[in-house]
XYZ file of C-alpha atoms in Angstrom:
753
model
C -40.560 30.303 -1.744
C -38.629 27.887 -4.451
C -35.447 28.067 -4.066
C -34.834 28.829 -0.111
C -31.999 28.129 0.757
C -30.309 27.429 4.425
C -26.769 28.238 5.773
C -25.604 25.979 8.456
C -22.539 24.035 9.268
C -19.761 24.831 12.084
C -17.586 28.082 11.429
C -14.411 27.463 14.287
C -11.707 25.035 13.634
C -9.178 25.669 16.114
C -5.150 24.559 13.933
C -2.337 26.433 12.750
C -2.038 30.014 11.733
C -3.422 31.199 8.381
C -0.531 33.286 8.020
C 1.830 30.281 8.019
C 0.548 28.128 4.865
C -3.193 29.629 4.139
C -3.418 26.901 0.933
C -1.657 24.179 1.977
C -3.516 23.904 6.172
C -7.495 25.135 4.885
C -9.674 22.897 6.278
C -11.945 21.203 4.349
C -15.950 20.879 4.385
C -17.157 17.788 2.471
C -20.865 17.334 3.017
C -23.482 14.995 1.726
C -26.917 15.985 1.596
C -28.339 13.609 -0.472
C -30.487 11.574 2.338
C -28.981 7.954 1.148
C -25.235 8.650 0.694
C -22.146 9.356 3.392
C -18.664 9.349 4.071
C -17.228 7.039 1.951
C -19.734 6.690 -0.687
C -21.538 8.960 -3.004
C -19.479 12.341 -3.836
C -19.682 14.751 -1.174
C -19.972 18.737 -1.891
C -16.689 20.486 -1.192
C -16.505 23.445 0.529
C -13.891 25.429 1.377
C -13.248 27.870 4.065
C -10.917 31.108 4.629
C -9.317 32.102 8.163
C -11.287 35.268 9.058
C -9.627 35.778 12.759
C -6.257 34.325 14.342
C -6.013 34.493 18.221
C -3.523 36.449 19.400
C -1.851 34.599 22.435
C -2.052 31.164 21.409
C -2.219 31.782 17.473
C -5.365 29.640 16.897
C -7.215 30.664 13.940
C -11.287 30.592 12.835
C -12.277 29.182 10.122
C -15.869 30.105 8.151
C -16.772 28.056 6.080
C -20.675 30.037 4.261
C -22.596 26.543 3.140
C -25.791 27.072 0.783
C -28.273 24.131 0.570
C -31.356 23.984 -1.175
C -34.370 22.759 0.523
C -35.975 20.414 -1.136
C -39.654 20.066 -2.313
C -41.041 17.142 -0.363
C -39.174 15.512 2.297
C -36.994 16.250 5.259
C -33.232 15.425 4.576
C -30.826 14.247 6.901
C -27.568 16.008 6.333
C -24.485 14.428 6.654
C -20.936 16.338 7.282
C -17.396 16.006 8.026
C -14.243 18.532 8.399
C -10.358 17.913 7.585
C -6.904 19.577 6.494
C -7.043 19.657 3.163
C -3.195 19.160 1.898
C -1.597 18.471 5.501
C 0.289 14.992 5.416
C -0.494 15.095 8.919
C -3.976 15.240 8.356
C -6.309 12.110 8.427
C -7.553 10.843 5.263
C -9.530 7.623 5.883
C -13.470 8.829 5.839
C -14.164 6.252 9.065
C -11.550 7.839 11.251
C -12.597 11.346 10.853
C -15.526 12.444 13.190
C -19.141 12.519 11.327
C -21.491 15.149 12.299
C -25.154 15.510 10.981
C -28.271 18.057 11.010
C -31.883 17.689 9.757
C -32.281 19.892 6.046
C -36.592 20.712 6.315
C -38.191 20.558 3.592
C -40.301 23.985 1.836
C -43.056 21.770 2.658
C -42.306 20.686 6.257
C -43.602 22.564 9.360
C -40.241 24.384 11.034
C -39.669 22.692 14.380
C -37.511 25.131 16.871
C -35.840 24.668 20.314
C -35.550 28.185 22.107
C -33.549 27.978 25.498
C -32.129 30.897 28.030
C -28.972 31.139 31.107
C -26.975 27.794 29.908
C -24.146 28.149 32.570
C -24.344 28.239 36.080
C -23.511 32.220 38.071
C -20.870 31.796 39.923
C -22.899 32.581 42.733
C -24.564 29.278 42.815
C -23.376 27.391 45.510
C -22.625 23.516 45.569
C -25.836 22.916 47.791
C -28.188 24.367 44.996
C -25.833 22.551 42.189
C -26.151 19.575 43.720
C -29.844 19.888 44.331
C -30.852 20.486 40.751
C -28.224 17.801 40.252
C -25.629 19.821 37.897
C -25.978 21.077 34.315
C -27.447 17.808 32.966
C -30.926 17.115 32.532
C -32.671 19.496 31.094
C -30.292 20.055 28.287
C -30.220 16.044 27.658
C -34.401 15.579 27.736
C -33.193 18.537 24.497
C -31.462 16.177 23.191
C -32.965 13.545 23.199
C -36.122 15.422 21.526
C -33.516 16.475 18.975
C -32.231 12.926 18.403
C -36.303 11.274 18.063
C -37.614 14.388 16.280
C -34.880 16.325 15.085
C -35.243 20.405 15.378
C -34.782 22.493 12.056
C -33.774 26.140 14.234
C -32.303 26.304 18.386
C -33.567 29.883 18.621
C -30.714 31.380 21.637
C -32.364 33.959 23.437
C -28.824 34.886 26.107
C -26.624 32.888 27.817
C -25.538 30.714 25.525
C -21.886 31.998 27.509
C -21.876 33.950 30.770
C -19.169 36.902 30.859
C -18.776 37.817 34.612
C -15.877 35.754 35.252
C -14.298 38.468 33.005
C -13.814 40.788 36.213
C -12.683 37.943 38.967
C -10.280 35.782 36.781
C -8.135 39.252 34.752
C -8.380 40.957 38.803
C -4.216 41.294 38.545
C -4.739 42.543 34.889
C -7.462 45.284 35.858
C -6.594 46.173 39.043
C -6.264 49.605 38.459
C -10.098 49.886 37.425
C -11.507 47.716 40.589
C -9.830 49.196 43.248
C -12.368 48.531 46.316
C -14.377 51.985 47.016
C -12.847 54.171 44.168
C -15.031 57.476 43.340
C -16.894 56.470 40.231
C -15.238 59.596 38.461
C -11.261 58.278 38.802
C -12.679 54.890 37.831
C -14.115 55.876 34.385
C -11.049 57.746 33.842
C -8.471 54.744 34.452
C -7.219 54.364 30.693
C -7.395 50.825 29.135
C -3.847 48.920 28.621
C -2.282 46.692 26.356
C -1.587 44.210 29.399
C -5.757 44.644 30.213
C -6.502 43.698 25.982
C -4.186 40.923 25.888
C -5.535 39.368 29.597
C -9.541 39.896 28.665
C -8.305 38.299 24.874
C -7.018 35.440 26.936
C -9.959 34.700 28.788
C -12.513 34.995 26.243
C -10.970 32.555 24.550
C -10.351 29.964 27.134
C -13.350 30.164 28.813
C -15.228 29.389 25.918
C -13.282 26.355 25.174
C -13.715 25.760 28.828
C -18.116 26.358 28.721
C -18.869 25.131 25.468
C -16.316 21.770 24.656
C -14.961 21.596 28.137
C -11.106 22.151 28.146
C -9.373 22.727 30.728
C -10.597 22.836 34.651
C -14.618 21.934 34.270
C -16.675 21.908 37.650
C -18.195 18.439 38.184
C -21.779 20.181 38.146
C -20.812 21.897 34.441
C -19.762 18.723 32.845
C -22.532 16.915 31.590
C -24.083 20.402 30.541
C -20.969 21.143 28.509
C -20.773 17.755 27.005
C -24.751 18.641 25.812
C -23.607 22.328 24.454
C -21.092 20.217 22.570
C -22.929 17.973 20.920
C -26.030 20.669 20.090
C -24.390 23.016 18.097
C -22.686 20.661 16.305
C -26.097 19.157 15.635
C -28.206 22.038 15.663
C -28.079 24.885 13.100
C -28.248 27.813 15.444
C -29.426 31.601 16.034
C -28.602 33.561 18.813
C -28.340 36.892 20.434
C -26.258 38.267 23.204
C -27.287 38.841 27.032
C -24.856 38.185 29.408
C -22.335 36.565 27.000
C -20.865 39.696 25.801
C -20.421 41.088 29.942
C -23.335 40.712 32.354
C -25.787 44.152 32.509
C -23.674 45.907 30.145
C -25.328 48.707 29.755
C -27.685 48.858 32.856
C -25.049 50.635 34.771
C -24.406 54.342 35.893
C -23.380 56.383 32.900
C -19.539 57.064 35.196
C -19.130 53.519 34.236
C -20.361 52.989 31.170
C -18.579 54.638 29.149
C -15.361 54.645 31.198
C -12.387 53.355 28.860
C -11.923 49.892 30.695
C -15.838 49.057 30.256
C -15.636 49.862 27.053
C -12.655 47.993 26.279
C -14.701 45.043 27.860
C -16.832 44.896 25.773
C -15.353 45.188 22.521
C -13.762 42.092 23.292
C -16.550 40.441 24.423
C -18.161 41.817 21.299
C -15.560 39.834 18.999
C -15.381 36.288 20.457
C -19.315 36.486 20.283
C -19.288 37.666 16.770
C -16.635 34.407 16.717
C -17.696 31.893 18.671
C -21.726 32.000 18.284
C -21.949 34.346 14.986
C -19.758 32.787 12.489
C -18.351 36.186 11.782
C -16.160 39.030 13.326
C -17.735 42.522 14.140
C -16.718 44.598 10.525
C -17.708 41.351 8.302
C -21.064 41.144 10.239
C -22.292 43.932 9.063
C -19.607 44.227 5.569
C -20.464 40.826 4.560
C -22.706 38.772 6.878
C -26.099 40.484 6.704
C -26.216 41.674 10.465
C -28.077 45.174 10.270
C -26.954 48.524 12.000
C -25.135 47.422 14.950
C -24.913 44.983 17.266
C -26.067 42.173 15.987
C -29.760 42.106 14.793
C -30.294 39.623 12.307
C -33.785 38.381 9.851
C -34.163 34.942 8.896
C -36.657 33.785 7.071
C -37.292 30.064 8.064
C -38.878 28.257 4.823
C -42.196 30.055 3.475
C -44.204 30.804 6.703
C -41.801 32.282 9.504
C -39.144 33.874 10.036
C -36.858 35.398 12.607
C -36.802 39.411 13.720
C -33.526 38.835 15.969
C -33.419 42.338 18.726
C -29.723 42.906 20.286
C -30.654 44.258 23.155
C -27.287 44.334 25.046
C -24.390 45.148 21.829
C -26.279 48.709 21.997
C -27.903 49.520 25.488
C -26.418 52.780 27.150
C -28.115 54.663 30.199
C -30.967 56.561 27.675
C -31.833 53.570 25.572
C -31.488 49.205 24.913
C -31.503 50.169 20.977
C -30.782 53.297 19.549
C -33.064 54.672 17.141
C -31.361 54.970 13.762
C -30.977 50.932 14.167
C -35.252 50.625 14.665
C -34.797 52.560 11.451
C -33.258 50.178 9.837
C -34.433 46.908 11.201
C -38.196 48.249 10.368
C -37.116 49.253 6.786
C -35.329 45.949 6.366
C -38.386 44.328 8.070
C -40.394 45.063 4.964
C -38.210 44.303 2.148
C -37.229 40.947 3.386
C -39.927 39.163 5.199
C -42.052 37.426 1.959
C -45.213 38.362 1.469
C -45.744 34.211 2.079
C -44.753 34.614 5.818
C -47.602 34.398 8.312
C -44.992 34.039 11.861
C -42.741 37.024 12.952
C -41.262 35.282 15.886
C -38.794 38.237 17.423
C -36.170 37.225 19.690
C -35.268 39.417 22.303
C -33.220 38.762 25.385
C -35.153 40.073 28.177
C -39.306 40.060 27.605
C -40.992 43.148 26.577
C -44.451 42.212 28.699
C -43.433 41.352 32.610
C -44.223 42.657 35.652
C -42.996 46.565 35.979
C -40.494 46.977 38.135
C -40.633 50.999 38.685
C -42.653 50.079 41.893
C -40.212 48.658 44.082
C -37.473 50.619 42.461
C -37.105 53.237 44.247
C -37.334 50.955 48.025
C -34.628 48.943 46.437
C -32.324 51.922 46.020
C -32.986 53.269 49.148
C -32.592 50.075 51.220
C -28.845 50.217 52.615
C -29.488 53.542 53.802
C -32.782 53.372 55.808
C -32.381 49.644 57.234
C -34.859 47.793 55.410
C -31.489 45.803 54.002
C -31.468 44.008 56.964
C -35.380 42.962 57.198
C -35.053 41.439 53.421
C -31.967 39.795 54.258
C -33.405 38.203 56.845
C -36.546 37.461 54.444
C -34.546 36.198 52.100
C -32.776 34.169 54.514
C -35.154 32.188 56.506
C -33.806 34.292 59.368
C -31.239 31.423 58.935
C -27.533 32.112 58.137
C -27.710 28.872 56.684
C -26.257 28.038 52.479
C -29.057 27.381 49.981
C -30.364 29.972 47.208
C -33.104 31.573 50.017
C -30.147 32.719 51.768
C -28.107 34.793 49.270
C -29.675 38.263 49.702
C -28.962 39.683 46.072
C -31.840 42.141 46.247
C -29.789 44.349 48.574
C -26.323 43.469 48.020
C -23.814 45.503 45.899
C -21.460 44.589 43.577
C -17.399 45.228 43.208
C -18.561 48.903 41.622
C -20.818 50.081 44.828
C -23.709 49.117 42.728
C -27.099 47.456 44.341
C -26.699 44.552 42.122
C -31.376 44.297 41.756
C -31.288 47.683 40.770
C -28.747 46.902 37.777
C -30.951 43.962 36.857
C -34.159 45.846 37.099
C -32.773 48.512 34.500
C -32.217 45.995 32.608
C -35.954 45.440 32.260
C -38.065 46.885 29.151
C -40.650 47.349 32.268
C -37.393 49.136 33.585
C -39.011 53.000 34.201
C -36.167 54.499 31.809
C -37.421 52.522 28.868
C -40.967 53.126 28.552
C -41.060 55.380 26.056
C -38.480 52.676 23.973
C -40.836 49.811 24.701
C -44.347 51.310 23.817
C -42.412 52.543 20.677
C -40.863 49.352 19.187
C -44.404 47.129 20.555
C -46.633 49.971 18.243
C -44.669 49.730 15.561
C -44.290 45.632 15.951
C -48.282 45.646 15.962
C -47.984 48.246 12.415
C -46.060 45.582 10.795
C -48.550 42.801 11.423
C -51.599 45.256 10.539
C -50.086 46.218 7.339
C -48.843 42.080 6.516
C -51.131 40.438 7.993
C -48.633 38.469 10.012
C -48.636 36.775 13.696
C -46.151 38.418 16.023
C -44.722 36.260 19.099
C -41.721 37.632 20.999
C -39.829 34.481 22.185
C -37.126 35.682 25.827
C -35.643 34.412 28.653
C -33.717 36.169 30.949
C -35.365 35.648 34.072
C -35.163 32.321 35.322
C -38.683 31.546 35.697
C -41.380 30.719 32.785
C -44.089 33.383 31.692
C -46.464 33.606 29.205
C -49.008 36.638 27.852
C -50.112 38.573 25.765
C -50.884 42.533 24.449
C -54.443 42.852 22.932
C -56.623 45.020 21.972
C -58.771 45.872 24.823
C -62.076 43.972 24.936
C -65.119 43.930 27.393
C -68.235 41.384 28.242
C -70.139 42.706 24.521
C -66.772 41.842 22.183
C -65.361 38.672 24.059
C -62.801 37.406 22.057
C -64.260 33.498 23.325
C -67.515 34.046 21.693
C -66.808 36.293 18.696
C -63.440 34.712 16.784
C -64.369 35.892 14.015
C -65.175 39.420 13.958
C -63.720 40.595 17.596
C -61.170 38.324 18.967
C -57.661 37.171 18.685
C -57.432 35.678 15.117
C -58.564 39.308 13.564
C -56.943 41.078 15.978
C -53.792 43.088 14.918
C -52.387 44.150 18.858
C -52.653 40.854 19.353
C -49.305 39.439 20.633
C -48.024 36.325 22.473
C -44.879 36.410 24.254
C -43.112 33.331 25.607
C -40.640 33.802 27.837
C -38.424 30.484 28.812
C -36.203 29.945 32.432
C -32.716 29.220 32.269
C -31.854 25.236 30.735
C -28.991 25.375 33.661
C -29.333 28.064 35.568
C -30.808 27.915 39.067
C -34.450 29.153 39.449
C -35.431 32.463 40.591
C -35.996 32.161 44.406
C -39.181 32.712 46.642
C -38.418 36.792 47.435
C -38.221 37.893 43.497
C -41.135 36.086 42.142
C -43.155 37.362 45.406
C -42.035 40.824 44.373
C -42.776 40.248 40.818
C -45.856 38.451 41.767
C -46.970 41.982 43.553
C -46.009 44.225 39.978
C -47.824 41.701 38.152
C -51.145 42.834 37.853
C -52.974 43.560 34.642
C -52.792 46.941 33.335
C -53.127 49.285 30.260
C -49.747 48.970 27.902
C -51.597 52.558 25.901
C -55.297 53.610 25.620
C -55.680 51.338 22.869
C -54.066 48.174 23.778
C -53.901 45.880 26.926
C -51.252 43.566 28.241
C -51.382 40.431 30.893
C -49.625 37.552 32.060
C -51.505 34.155 31.213
C -52.390 32.197 34.308
C -50.317 29.569 32.628
C -49.180 27.284 35.675
C -52.830 26.428 37.304
C -50.654 22.660 38.184
C -47.210 22.613 39.171
C -45.279 19.952 37.485
C -45.791 17.798 40.518
C -49.793 18.327 40.079
C -50.127 20.066 42.727
C -51.175 23.708 43.411
C -48.173 26.295 42.818
C -46.407 27.757 45.026
C -47.775 30.963 46.599
C -50.627 29.837 44.074
C -48.636 32.043 41.887
C -49.900 31.029 38.321
C -48.031 33.581 36.500
C -44.511 33.001 37.095
C -43.151 29.021 37.463
C -39.290 28.948 38.946
C -37.728 25.930 37.562
C -35.377 25.405 34.790
C -36.988 24.536 31.470
C -36.629 25.287 27.464
C -39.414 25.754 25.007
C -40.586 24.447 21.330
C -41.994 25.951 18.682
C -43.893 24.352 15.859
C -45.134 25.897 12.717
C -49.135 24.545 12.621
C -52.196 24.272 10.567
C -54.649 25.838 12.659
C -58.511 25.038 10.347
C -56.970 22.618 7.735
C -55.445 25.701 6.423
C -52.133 24.744 4.934
C -51.381 28.148 3.431
C -51.320 30.318 6.569
C -50.279 28.258 9.318
C -49.941 29.447 13.341
C -47.548 28.234 15.919
C -47.651 25.343 18.741
C -45.405 26.246 21.401
C -44.620 24.253 24.113
C -43.152 24.540 27.819
C -40.629 21.610 28.981
C -40.545 22.540 32.912
C -38.138 20.349 34.930
C -40.014 17.543 36.818
C -39.651 17.605 41.213
C -36.717 15.096 41.196
C -34.401 16.789 38.411
C -34.156 13.704 36.145
C -35.328 15.205 33.319
C -38.969 17.040 31.960
C -42.712 16.590 32.845
C -45.365 16.897 30.593
C -45.331 20.056 29.007
C -47.861 22.984 28.571
C -49.218 24.279 25.154
C -50.043 27.503 23.914
C -50.894 27.377 20.143
C -50.867 30.317 18.568
C -53.175 30.898 15.442
C -52.213 33.217 12.525
C -53.995 36.453 12.001
C -56.505 36.938 9.516
C -56.788 40.540 9.201
C -56.870 41.780 5.100
C -53.114 42.175 4.388
C -52.635 45.978 2.110
C -52.260 45.487 -1.081
C -49.261 48.183 -1.131
C -47.672 46.294 2.226
C -45.800 44.146 0.138
C -44.723 46.209 -2.657
C -41.568 46.645 -0.892
C -40.482 42.593 -0.488
C -41.781 41.910 -4.024
C -39.530 44.380 -5.424
C -36.583 44.097 -3.291
C -36.675 47.514 -3.148
C -36.315 49.160 1.006
C -38.791 52.231 1.919
C -36.976 55.314 2.559
C -35.779 55.872 6.343
C -38.098 58.304 8.044
C -35.918 61.134 9.694
C -35.041 60.386 13.846
C -33.334 61.392 16.869
C -31.168 58.989 17.857
C -30.274 59.070 21.589
C -26.504 59.104 20.914
C -27.289 62.603 20.055
C -30.006 63.090 22.127
C -27.777 62.780 25.438
C -25.011 65.441 23.840
C -22.653 63.068 22.342
C -22.541 60.222 24.228
C -19.422 58.403 24.564
C -18.189 61.587 24.385
C -17.137 62.438 27.313
C -18.127 61.195 30.944
C -19.735 64.589 31.964
C -21.687 64.836 29.018
C -22.905 61.058 28.907
C -23.691 61.467 32.407
C -26.119 64.647 31.944
C -27.246 62.558 29.214
C -28.514 59.515 31.286
C -30.250 62.122 33.335
C -32.194 64.170 31.117
C -33.480 60.601 29.354
C -34.570 59.131 33.037
C -37.126 62.353 32.876
C -38.760 60.464 29.694
C -41.907 59.929 30.329
C -44.839 57.242 28.906
C -47.728 57.743 26.779
C -50.526 55.123 28.088
C -53.107 54.312 29.630
C -56.606 54.610 30.917
C -57.353 57.757 29.790
C -55.270 58.954 32.084
C -54.228 63.183 29.766
C -51.548 64.002 31.686
C -49.553 60.412 30.064
C -50.853 60.674 27.027
C -49.161 64.002 26.912
C -46.302 63.052 29.100
C -43.929 62.843 25.816
C -40.708 64.635 26.008
C -40.442 66.877 23.170
C -36.491 65.403 22.211
C -37.012 61.891 22.754
C -35.570 59.584 20.342
C -38.943 57.563 20.424
C -41.324 60.213 19.836
C -44.124 58.005 17.888
C -44.494 58.727 14.230
C -45.305 55.406 13.991
C -47.696 55.704 11.400
C -51.492 55.929 12.327
C -50.746 57.595 15.489
C -49.551 61.383 15.388
C -47.880 62.240 19.246
C -49.453 58.395 20.155
C -52.897 59.387 20.009
C -54.637 57.375 17.238
C -55.533 59.439 13.961
C -59.178 59.175 13.157
C -58.790 58.007 9.850
C -56.722 55.187 11.596
C -57.900 51.003 10.693
C -60.318 49.629 13.061
C -58.803 46.565 15.791
C -60.695 43.960 14.293
C -61.517 42.483 10.425
C -64.925 42.993 9.531
C -64.307 41.867 6.452
C -64.143 37.950 5.150
C -61.303 37.302 4.485
C -59.856 35.317 1.444
C -57.232 33.391 1.854
C -53.923 33.265 0.074
C -54.767 34.115 -3.383
C -51.043 34.532 -4.351
C -49.937 31.168 -2.620
C -51.214 28.568 -4.866
C -47.624 28.586 -6.714
C -46.082 27.058 -3.427
C -45.848 23.390 -2.539
C -48.632 21.419 -0.657
C -47.823 20.735 2.905
C -46.790 17.351 4.158
C -48.964 15.479 5.788
C -47.930 13.503 9.165
C -47.371 14.030 12.758
C -47.706 17.408 13.468
C -50.668 18.721 10.481
C -53.640 15.254 11.577
C -54.574 17.103 14.053
C -54.537 19.257 17.183
C -54.399 16.379 19.344
C -51.486 14.617 17.883
C -49.695 17.596 17.077
C -47.896 16.704 20.261
C -45.096 14.720 19.468
C -43.077 15.178 22.543
C -46.200 15.026 25.450
C -45.033 12.399 27.668
C -48.216 10.330 28.197
C -51.592 11.812 29.229
C -52.837 14.530 31.509
C -53.225 13.637 34.787
C -54.934 16.763 36.315
C -57.784 18.732 34.846
C -57.397 23.051 35.120
C -59.086 25.553 36.554
C -60.861 27.851 35.100
C -60.327 31.737 33.693
C -60.486 34.892 35.173
C -63.634 35.436 33.134
C -65.616 32.386 35.100
C -65.848 28.871 34.527
C -63.861 26.563 32.328
C -64.029 27.490 28.730
C -62.906 25.499 25.874
C -62.133 27.664 22.702
C -62.295 27.685 19.218
C -59.678 25.654 17.884
C -58.563 29.490 16.119
C -58.153 31.035 19.741
C -55.063 31.137 21.791
C -55.335 27.803 24.250
C -53.303 26.612 26.680
C -53.222 23.472 27.943
C -50.829 20.865 30.117
C -50.862 18.044 28.518
C -53.983 17.645 26.370
C -56.436 19.864 28.588
C -58.050 22.706 27.536
C -58.235 26.089 29.745
C -59.804 28.599 27.988
C -57.885 32.064 27.061
C -57.260 33.990 30.418
């Protein structure tokens, strides 16, 4: 919309403590945003900074500059900026001697370009042999930067894993020794006090580790050096929006309640959250909610990318507890703010979640893993993973039955992290239905972007269909185009972290069959990877999940020459077999939703009024006080495990299996007790839809690389496809209409499966 602004730029600089001379030693940002002038020519815009935090060990100060630039009407602009100390006699005053940085500022008529990444660090469990086979951390990030230099990204979306906090236990072992005693009873471990020595050691570790992982300061492993250079260049030149995952503490919130609510875990979480806020969100936990528009608790946010696309970031780590991923009060605030903040012109809502919402259901083998150590199954799994040998490499590392330093089975802890875990069923159903209701009310296409699992996948929710109403035969009435329940999810693998091993993929594939989400909605993984990057069938013929490093790209795209209702084009750029770059991408198009917009639905955003929050039950109150005591937390965690899921296929027991005290009980509009009311709207639009009468005042979209035709939208496709794809599950190769979701590698079309 007119007058849109975009916030970007550096927010952390090391310098003298602000306590020494706050007025004389504040950094100054000088910026040239006319696309013509630069350092030494023209008059720059000047932005002042303020100190937001001083690190206690080395007395480094974090500075924040609030940069607001108006988006130009038609043409994109390359913004150039420099940072220097103000009235400091030791500062470099010459323009030519100062470092110069830049980023691309989109126009209001631009089609926004976004890159999506996950897991930018190697875990410490990855051995030297595996790192050498992958050629270190650089190949995928180097390829991403090359595409950024050729056609700059406007936004970098991080789905988690930008920083890895797993080393805090090893590197701070001396200070945390009372808590890390091997074999300590969980109850006794939970009552170990959090001391000043522990706090100082953990604070020092997070600060120095961020400098090492992001900027290469200190001892850098050779396999990580190139990736750190790429990360440093990326954060300097691409405005970013990140969500935490293992950045604070891996699997935090998925451990047993006694550990989760312990004093030491709470202390480490507090410091890890603070440094995530400082480095990745340019704020502090206090300022984040008081001044910088983060929502609820944690780092939830809503951002607008021009007139047509918005991003809802759901922080699935900061509030996570054994009883739930996000507190119900936070959901109520998020969906209330979504109504108020998302403009009426929005046609795409990108929901960022660290963990995929659509993924194989893990509850079928959770009990097996829990009992593996005592039933003798551990030895069988270990032999299978290691291939009968004790050699190195990823196949020999047994993460499925190994226990961590706290005595927890590592695989079970990881599986508890997933949305599809047994104890998150009702919450997952609540979230998806709330998103579907928002899509229906506002006629907005919802796309989910996720990572975390170190393998690629794509899937969808959609209204149940049969042969009579095949969406490929009736796109104008019964297809994806007008189905408000249809949402596509894109899951990228780690750009640096080692891909999932063969056993993990087999287990996921075994559990990944199509299933009912509820009695109205189907969830399914696409057969996206019918050929591997080497043009051969994928390993084990697993066409739904691909274990290679990657990143994603999302681009606004005008489908059917409709410039007021753009959809999205998505690209999976997957590492090639020689680990020297990426191969021809896998492409999925995501058309906009054409469901009649309810006139009253936009009134909240139009008037800037938040709808009244409906009364709800918090899982903190539901669990009897949460952190108030370990005993109460344990009892609450056990009670929460009994919460059932309404869902699926006419099973009456499932429909009624909603625990009365469930904080995610279904008061989503249009549902009563989890069952859709008779007055609810049809899932598809059966009437012609008048294209945006209220959006004629918007500037025209620019003609160019991304709007001329579908065949010319792939600016980064390397060459043409040298193979053909196979048909869909419903038989035969199908070319869908341009308004249908299509998956291709290169430019060869394949129907939706």
